Short mmCIF file of C-alpha atoms in Angstrom, two decimals:
data_model
loop_
_atom_site.label_atom_id
_atom_site.label_comp_id
_atom_site.label_asym_id
_atom_site.label_seq_id
_atom_site.Cartn_x
_atom_site.Cartn_y
_atom_site.Cartn_z
CA MET A 844 -22.24 -36.27 1.60
CA LYS A 845 -24.20 -36.71 -1.93
CA LYS A 846 -24.81 -33.12 -1.34
CA ILE A 847 -22.01 -31.79 0.73
CA ILE A 848 -19.68 -33.43 -2.59
CA ASN A 849 -22.16 -31.33 -5.26
CA ILE A 850 -21.28 -28.70 -3.81
CA PHE A 851 -17.17 -29.12 -2.91
CA ILE A 852 -16.03 -30.55 -5.99
CA VAL A 853 -14.92 -27.67 -8.20
CA PHE A 854 -11.79 -27.31 -9.97
CA PHE A 855 -8.77 -25.76 -8.46
CA LEU A 856 -6.22 -26.51 -5.63
CA ILE A 857 -2.48 -25.64 -3.98
CA ILE A 858 -0.28 -29.23 -3.88
CA HIS A 859 1.09 -30.97 -0.66
CA ALA A 860 5.09 -29.42 -1.27
CA SER A 861 5.99 -33.64 -1.51
CA LEU A 862 3.71 -33.88 -4.44
CA THR A 863 5.61 -31.38 -6.32
CA ALA A 864 9.10 -33.38 -5.14
CA GLN A 865 7.59 -36.12 -7.05
CA THR A 866 9.63 -37.45 -11.20
CA ILE A 867 6.56 -37.25 -13.89
CA SER A 868 6.64 -38.46 -16.82
CA ASN A 869 7.68 -37.08 -19.84
CA ASP A 870 4.74 -39.11 -22.20
CA PHE A 871 2.78 -36.67 -22.11
CA THR A 872 2.79 -32.84 -21.57
CA LEU A 873 -0.33 -30.36 -20.59
CA ARG A 874 -0.81 -26.91 -20.97
CA LEU A 875 -3.33 -24.80 -18.39
CA THR A 876 -4.53 -21.73 -19.98
CA ILE A 877 -6.62 -19.26 -16.88
CA LEU A 878 -8.29 -17.23 -18.99
CA ASP A 879 -9.48 -13.62 -17.99
CA GLY A 880 -7.35 -14.84 -14.97
CA GLU A 881 -6.45 -11.50 -13.52
CA GLN A 882 -9.42 -10.31 -14.06
CA LEU A 883 -11.51 -12.82 -11.30
CA GLN A 884 -12.70 -11.41 -8.66
CA THR A 885 -15.22 -14.06 -7.61
CA LEU A 886 -16.33 -17.70 -8.61
CA TYR A 887 -19.24 -19.33 -8.07
CA LEU A 888 -18.60 -23.28 -7.46
CA SER A 889 -21.68 -24.27 -9.87
CA ASP A 890 -19.62 -22.28 -12.30
CA VAL A 891 -17.03 -25.66 -12.25
CA ASP A 892 -18.45 -27.96 -10.97
CA PHE A 893 -18.03 -31.02 -12.83
CA GLN A 894 -21.44 -33.47 -11.95
CA ASN A 895 -24.14 -30.62 -11.52
CA TYR A 896 -22.52 -28.80 -15.23
CA GLY A 897 -25.46 -25.90 -16.22
CA THR A 898 -24.78 -22.13 -16.38
CA ALA A 899 -20.90 -22.67 -16.61
CA GLU A 900 -18.93 -19.99 -18.08
CA MET A 901 -15.50 -20.91 -20.51
CA ILE A 902 -13.19 -20.38 -17.28
CA PHE A 903 -9.77 -22.18 -18.45
CA GLU A 904 -8.24 -24.31 -20.79
CA LEU A 905 -6.01 -27.21 -21.08
CA GLU A 906 -3.60 -28.20 -23.67
CA ILE A 907 -2.67 -31.89 -24.51
CA ARG A 908 0.28 -33.43 -26.71
CA LYS A 909 1.24 -37.07 -26.92
CA ASN A 910 4.69 -37.07 -26.74
CA THR A 911 4.54 -41.25 -27.99
CA ASP A 912 3.00 -43.20 -30.90
CA ARG A 913 1.49 -45.99 -28.47
CA ALA A 914 -2.02 -46.58 -26.94
CA TYR A 915 -2.38 -45.43 -22.90
CA GLU A 916 -4.69 -48.01 -20.82
CA ASN A 917 -6.71 -47.60 -17.40
CA CYS A 918 -6.10 -42.93 -17.32
CA TYR A 919 -7.53 -41.60 -15.40
CA PHE A 920 -7.71 -37.21 -14.60
CA ARG A 921 -6.47 -36.35 -11.24
CA ILE A 922 -7.54 -32.44 -10.18
CA LEU A 923 -7.05 -31.24 -7.03
CA LEU A 924 -8.22 -27.94 -4.80
CA SER A 925 -6.31 -25.72 -2.24
CA LYS A 926 -6.42 -23.01 -0.50
CA ASP A 927 -4.10 -20.71 1.67
CA ASN A 928 -2.43 -24.67 1.35
CA GLN A 929 -5.23 -25.86 3.35
CA PRO A 930 -6.31 -29.43 0.80
CA LEU A 931 -9.69 -28.78 0.19
CA MET A 932 -10.51 -32.07 -1.36
CA SER A 933 -10.34 -34.29 -5.28
CA THR A 934 -11.59 -35.82 -7.74
CA ILE A 935 -11.30 -38.43 -10.16
CA SER A 936 -12.80 -39.05 -13.31
CA ARG A 937 -13.00 -42.68 -14.19
CA PRO A 938 -10.85 -44.90 -16.55
CA PHE A 939 -10.25 -44.48 -20.10
CA ASN A 940 -8.02 -45.23 -23.18
CA ILE A 941 -5.60 -43.36 -25.20
CA PRO A 942 -5.42 -44.47 -28.75
CA ALA A 943 -2.50 -44.67 -30.17
CA SER A 944 -3.55 -42.52 -32.66
CA PHE A 945 -4.29 -39.49 -30.64
CA GLN A 946 -1.52 -36.80 -30.70
CA SER A 947 -3.74 -33.37 -29.00
CA ASP A 948 -6.32 -31.56 -28.15
CA VAL A 949 -7.79 -28.36 -26.67
CA LEU A 950 -10.27 -29.17 -23.19
CA ASN A 951 -11.77 -26.28 -21.77
CA ASN A 952 -13.26 -27.24 -17.95
CA LEU A 953 -17.15 -26.95 -19.97
CA THR A 954 -16.31 -30.15 -22.21
CA LEU A 955 -15.38 -31.67 -18.85
CA SER A 956 -18.18 -30.12 -17.25
CA ALA A 957 -20.27 -32.21 -20.19
CA GLY A 958 -18.79 -35.47 -18.66
CA THR A 959 -18.63 -36.29 -22.58
CA TYR A 960 -15.55 -36.23 -24.29
CA ARG A 961 -13.71 -38.73 -25.93
CA PHE A 962 -10.22 -39.52 -27.00
CA GLY A 963 -11.35 -41.10 -29.62
CA GLN A 964 -14.22 -43.38 -30.78
CA THR A 965 -15.01 -46.15 -28.48
CA ALA A 966 -16.93 -45.09 -25.38
CA ASP A 967 -13.85 -46.74 -23.53
CA THR A 968 -11.91 -43.11 -24.04
CA GLU A 969 -15.51 -41.02 -22.86
CA VAL A 970 -13.51 -38.48 -20.15
CA HIS A 971 -16.04 -38.98 -16.82
CA PHE A 972 -15.56 -37.75 -13.30
CA GLU A 973 -17.92 -38.79 -10.44
CA GLN A 974 -16.40 -40.08 -7.69
CA THR A 975 -14.99 -37.34 -5.13
CA ASN A 976 -12.66 -37.21 -1.71
CA ILE A 977 -13.40 -34.18 0.31
CA GLU A 978 -10.59 -33.24 3.50
CA PRO A 979 -11.72 -32.28 6.81
CA GLU A 980 -10.73 -29.05 6.64
CA ALA A 981 -13.66 -28.69 3.47
CA ASP A 982 -16.44 -29.73 5.63
CA LYS A 983 -15.32 -25.79 7.64
CA LEU A 984 -16.33 -24.21 4.59
CA ARG A 985 -19.57 -26.12 4.18
CA ASP A 986 -21.63 -22.92 6.02
CA GLU A 987 -20.25 -20.23 3.69
CA ILE A 988 -20.98 -21.88 0.07
CA LEU A 989 -23.76 -22.72 1.46
CA SER A 990 -25.12 -19.49 2.87
CA SER A 991 -23.58 -17.88 -0.92
CA GLY A 992 -22.97 -19.86 -3.53
CA LYS A 993 -19.77 -18.41 -4.21
CA ALA A 994 -15.68 -18.89 -3.20
CA PRO A 995 -14.61 -17.64 0.13
CA VAL A 996 -11.48 -14.93 0.00
CA GLY A 997 -8.07 -16.69 -0.15
CA VAL A 998 -6.40 -17.67 -3.66
CA TYR A 999 -6.92 -21.28 -5.56
CA ILE A 1000 -4.24 -22.51 -7.23
CA LEU A 1001 -5.78 -25.88 -10.25
CA THR A 1002 -4.26 -29.11 -10.68
CA ILE A 1003 -4.54 -31.41 -13.16
CA GLU A 1004 -2.74 -35.16 -13.18
CA LEU A 1005 -2.97 -37.14 -16.20
CA MET A 1006 -2.21 -40.90 -13.64
CA GLN A 1007 -2.53 -44.26 -14.89
CA LEU A 1008 -3.52 -47.43 -12.39
CA ASN A 1009 -1.39 -48.56 -10.33
CA SER A 1010 1.19 -45.98 -11.03
CA SER A 1011 1.81 -43.08 -8.16
CA VAL A 1012 4.22 -41.17 -12.04
CA PRO A 1013 1.65 -39.18 -12.52
CA LEU A 1014 1.60 -39.17 -16.82
CA ALA A 1015 1.84 -35.45 -16.61
CA ARG A 1016 0.99 -32.88 -14.54
CA GLU A 1017 -0.20 -29.08 -14.54
CA GLU A 1018 -0.39 -26.30 -11.04
CA LYS A 1019 -1.66 -23.08 -11.80
CA ILE A 1020 -3.26 -20.07 -9.79
CA LEU A 1021 -7.09 -19.89 -10.81
CA LEU A 1022 -8.30 -17.43 -8.58
CA LYS A 1023 -7.58 -15.05 -6.12
CA ALA A 1024 -10.47 -14.92 -3.89
CA VAL A 1025 -11.77 -11.70 -3.19
CA ASN A 1026 -15.14 -12.14 -3.43
CA PRO A 1027 -15.70 -8.13 -2.82
CA SER A 1028 -18.06 -8.07 0.30
CA TYR A 1029 -17.35 -4.00 1.79
CA LEU A 1030 -19.18 -1.34 0.00
CA ASN A 1031 -18.90 1.52 2.43
CA PRO A 1032 -20.06 5.71 1.71
CA VAL A 1033 -18.44 8.33 3.33
CA ALA A 1034 -19.51 11.67 2.60
CA PRO A 1035 -21.29 13.74 2.01
CA GLY A 1036 -24.77 12.64 4.68
CA ALA A 1037 -25.40 10.21 6.60
CA PRO A 1038 -27.24 7.17 6.53
CA ALA A 1039 -31.10 6.69 4.73
CA GLY A 1040 -33.50 6.86 8.25
CA SER A 1041 -31.53 8.62 10.60
CA TYR A 1042 -32.34 10.89 13.32
CA GLN A 1043 -31.44 14.22 11.65
CA VAL A 1044 -30.58 14.85 8.32
CA PRO A 1045 -26.89 16.10 7.84
CA THR A 1046 -26.63 19.44 6.43
CA ILE A 1047 -23.88 21.11 3.56
CA PHE A 1048 -23.06 23.81 1.91
CA SER A 1049 -22.54 23.29 -1.23
CA GLN A 1050 -24.16 21.74 -4.67
CA TYR A 1051 -20.88 20.49 -6.09
CA PRO A 1052 -20.62 18.13 -3.58
CA LEU A 1053 -17.26 15.96 -3.14
CA PHE A 1054 -18.34 11.94 -2.84
CA GLN A 1055 -16.80 9.66 -1.54
CA TRP A 1056 -16.26 5.65 -0.71
CA THR A 1057 -14.88 2.64 0.57
CA GLY A 1058 -14.99 -0.70 -1.26
CA ASN A 1059 -13.28 -3.68 -2.48
CA GLY A 1060 -14.64 -3.81 -5.51
CA SER A 1061 -13.33 -2.46 -9.58
CA GLU A 1062 -14.88 0.07 -10.01
CA PHE A 1063 -17.26 1.98 -8.85
CA GLN A 1064 -20.80 4.48 -9.88
CA VAL A 1065 -22.76 7.25 -7.83
CA MET A 1066 -26.03 7.54 -8.40
CA VAL A 1067 -28.28 10.20 -6.40
CA PHE A 1068 -31.32 10.97 -6.59
CA GLU A 1069 -33.66 13.82 -4.75
CA LYS A 1070 -35.88 13.56 -2.56
CA LYS A 1071 -39.12 14.99 -4.32
CA GLU A 1072 -42.97 15.76 -2.08
CA MET A 1073 -44.94 12.88 -3.16
CA MET A 1074 -43.03 10.41 -2.33
CA GLN A 1075 -43.05 8.44 0.06
CA SER A 1076 -40.84 5.97 0.89
CA VAL A 1077 -36.94 5.77 -0.10
CA ASP A 1078 -37.56 2.82 -2.49
CA ASP A 1079 -39.80 5.52 -4.46
CA ILE A 1080 -36.97 7.44 -4.02
CA ILE A 1081 -34.04 5.70 -5.23
CA ASN A 1082 -36.90 4.52 -8.16
CA SER A 1083 -37.60 7.70 -9.40
CA GLN A 1084 -35.28 9.40 -12.80
CA PRO A 1085 -32.11 9.72 -10.62
CA ASN A 1086 -30.71 13.65 -11.16
CA TRP A 1087 -27.52 12.45 -11.72
CA ILE A 1088 -25.03 9.58 -12.54
CA SER A 1089 -21.34 8.89 -12.97
CA GLU A 1090 -18.73 7.49 -15.07
CA ARG A 1091 -17.24 4.19 -14.23
CA THR A 1092 -14.23 4.83 -11.51
CA SER A 1093 -11.38 2.83 -10.14
CA GLN A 1094 -11.91 6.00 -7.25
CA PHE A 1095 -13.07 6.46 -3.90
CA THR A 1096 -14.16 9.81 -4.65
CA ILE A 1097 -15.59 11.95 -7.11
CA GLN A 1098 -17.72 15.03 -7.13
CA TYR A 1099 -20.86 16.00 -8.62
CA PRO A 1100 -20.21 18.12 -11.42
CA GLN A 1101 -20.80 21.80 -12.53
CA ALA A 1102 -21.44 21.40 -16.24
CA GLY A 1103 -22.51 18.25 -18.47
CA ASN A 1104 -25.84 15.83 -17.89
CA ALA A 1105 -26.44 16.44 -13.98
CA ILE A 1106 -28.72 18.42 -12.96
CA PRO A 1107 -28.38 20.83 -10.55
CA LEU A 1108 -28.72 20.37 -6.95
CA GLU A 1109 -30.73 23.32 -5.24
CA TYR A 1110 -30.90 24.32 -1.62
CA GLY A 1111 -33.55 22.97 0.74
CA LYS A 1112 -34.06 20.05 -0.92
CA THR A 1113 -33.05 16.69 0.64
CA TYR A 1114 -31.06 14.52 -2.06
CA TYR A 1115 -30.13 10.34 -1.99
CA TRP A 1116 -27.79 9.28 -2.29
CA LEU A 1117 -25.59 5.44 -3.02
CA VAL A 1118 -22.25 3.43 -4.50
CA ARG A 1119 -22.53 0.81 -7.47
CA MET A 1120 -19.84 -1.11 -7.51
CA PHE A 1121 -18.98 -3.90 -10.33
CA VAL A 1122 -17.48 -6.63 -9.92
CA ASN A 1123 -16.06 -8.91 -12.20
CA THR A 1124 -17.50 -13.20 -11.88
CA SER A 1125 -16.98 -16.38 -13.37
CA SER A 1126 -20.54 -16.09 -14.35
CA GLY A 1127 -19.54 -12.35 -15.57
CA GLU A 1128 -20.25 -8.42 -14.37
CA GLU A 1129 -21.83 -8.03 -12.02
CA PHE A 1130 -22.70 -4.86 -9.01
CA VAL A 1131 -23.03 -4.30 -5.97
CA ASP A 1132 -25.73 -1.27 -4.81
CA SER A 1133 -24.19 0.39 -1.37
CA GLU A 1134 -26.66 1.55 1.82
CA ILE A 1135 -28.38 4.61 0.92
CA TRP A 1136 -27.15 8.19 2.81
CA GLN A 1137 -29.09 11.71 2.29
CA PHE A 1138 -27.79 15.34 3.14
CA ARG A 1139 -28.82 18.50 2.90
CA VAL A 1140 -28.42 21.22 1.05
CA VAL A 1141 -28.64 24.28 2.60
CA ASN A 1142 -27.52 27.64 1.55
CA PRO A 1143 -24.06 29.33 3.99
CA GLU A 1144 -25.58 33.15 3.09
CA GLN A 1145 -28.06 32.66 5.26
CA GLY A 1146 -26.84 34.53 8.83
CA ALA A 1147 -23.67 36.21 9.31
CA ASN A 1148 -23.20 34.41 11.95
CA LEU A 1149 -23.96 31.37 11.25
CA GLN A 1150 -21.42 32.12 7.69
CA ASP A 1151 -18.77 33.41 10.52
CA GLN A 1152 -19.07 30.13 12.75
CA LEU A 1153 -19.71 27.53 8.78
CA ALA A 1154 -16.65 29.58 7.20
CA GLN A 1155 -14.37 28.65 10.07
CA SER A 1156 -15.37 25.27 11.58
CA GLU A 1157 -14.45 24.53 6.56
CA LEU A 1158 -11.03 26.22 6.98
CA TRP A 1159 -10.32 25.10 10.15
CA MET A 1160 -11.03 20.92 9.17
CA PHE A 1161 -9.38 22.12 5.61
CA LEU A 1162 -5.96 23.80 6.86
CA GLU A 1163 -6.21 19.95 9.30
CA GLN A 1164 -6.37 17.86 6.35
CA LEU A 1165 -3.38 20.31 4.31
CA LEU A 1166 -1.00 20.09 7.41
CA GLY A 1167 -1.60 17.80 10.16
CA ALA A 1168 -0.71 17.64 13.97
CA ARG A 1169 0.86 21.88 12.39
CA VAL A 1170 -2.22 22.85 12.54
CA ALA A 1171 -2.15 23.96 16.50
CA ASP A 1172 0.01 26.05 16.36
CA ILE A 1173 -2.42 28.28 13.86
CA LYS A 1174 -5.59 27.93 15.89
CA ALA A 1175 -3.72 28.59 19.30
CA ASN A 1176 -2.92 32.41 17.69
CA LEU A 1177 -6.21 33.15 15.57
CA LYS A 1178 -7.97 32.66 18.54
CA ASP A 1179 -11.35 33.67 19.28
CA PHE A 1180 -10.36 34.91 15.38
CA SER A 1181 -13.41 36.04 13.54
CA LEU A 1182 -13.60 35.84 10.13
CA LYS A 1183 -16.63 37.64 7.97
CA ARG A 1184 -14.55 38.41 4.87
CA ILE A 1185 -13.16 36.05 2.28
CA VAL A 1186 -10.58 36.63 -0.62
CA TYR A 1187 -9.23 34.63 -2.88
CA ASN A 1188 -6.85 35.17 -6.15
CA GLY A 1189 -6.41 38.75 -4.73
CA GLU A 1190 -10.90 39.03 -4.90
CA GLU A 1191 -13.67 37.96 -2.61
CA ILE A 1192 -15.35 35.27 -2.70
CA THR A 1193 -18.60 34.30 -1.75
CA LEU A 1194 -18.56 31.50 0.83
CA ASP A 1195 -20.47 29.66 -1.47
CA GLN A 1196 -17.61 30.35 -3.38
CA PHE A 1197 -15.40 28.76 -0.32
CA PHE A 1198 -17.28 26.06 0.12
CA ASN A 1199 -16.97 25.50 -3.13
CA LEU A 1200 -13.52 25.94 -3.72
CA LEU A 1201 -12.29 23.66 -0.68
CA SER A 1202 -14.76 20.89 -2.45
CA SER A 1203 -12.50 21.11 -5.18
CA TYR A 1204 -8.94 20.84 -3.28
CA ARG A 1205 -10.68 17.69 -1.78
CA ALA A 1206 -10.95 16.19 -5.00
CA GLU A 1207 -6.98 17.62 -6.40
CA LYS A 1208 -8.32 19.69 -8.78
CA ILE A 1209 -6.28 22.75 -7.05
CA GLU A 1210 -2.82 23.54 -5.29
CA LEU A 1211 -3.02 25.53 -2.50
CA VAL A 1212 0.59 27.68 -2.62
CA ASP A 1213 0.19 30.80 0.32
CA PHE A 1214 -2.59 30.76 3.18
CA GLU A 1215 -2.18 34.82 5.56
CA ALA A 1216 -4.54 35.03 8.57
CA PRO A 1217 -4.80 39.38 8.50
CA GLU A 1218 -4.79 41.35 11.37
CA LYS A 1219 -7.56 41.06 13.88
#
């Protein structure tokens, strides 16, 4: 049981409605401040573990103010934890005294975890946590916590009560949401290409593809690598100098640049790419890399028949994204239509330019005003 207690001694909680309704003394005032609460996405339990103090970051501050001029004996802190209205645990400090001379102070999770804070100069005023009660519901989370070290997804509320022995009325009580844990757990490339190692390497026809993905992190960064002849494995490729590392973005799409510090993509070559997802944790910023995907860049103007087929395919995809179900009527009218000449803004353009325009549209960089299909 000691091992489980060491894992679960953490510092958040949701409290029962019956507790919120009880009377609270006005002898003390507690004010709890959660630091960077809006940015925090993942919480490592070890960072707020009182009995296993180690590499914790500053997570919260607690201001305590005494509103009387008398001394208080046999006081103790009670820390309560629940997840999504389910009580998980409570941890209680040894009794300590608060002398009449004490007025106010500001504590934090590091101070309390160290177990050396004193309200006065004597040992009987020291705050040290040693007793923990774990609810049956907490046992269900044990395997997940043991495997990841992170608090499972959910809403956690931190409740701190200043109590006195032989009294059920708190001297002071404070409660706040500590974390809405999302523990970023998925990051999936969408396009272009397919997972590395696929039987057939997908082809694309633009040297400036639009990269798309899904994920639940806060910021993302795309990295693109060229597969060269001397590279024997995927690890060799992604450990080489990348052709491009994008700027960080909170969006789920970004287009390969036509200028800047990116090495141009070349026809006939195979490229690998991944997305790096950044998350804010109680131990600082961390990142997670996606699965590695691959694609091959092909010149779309290598053959007349291929050009016609590719242009039609891309055009239908473009119109379906734009018009949805209404594209069926246009498709019926253009049955067996051969598209060999593309005009944009009154000027004939190449198929490569056509693909780049469609990529720009998908990146919401151009607006389609009119579409006209000439007669056969």
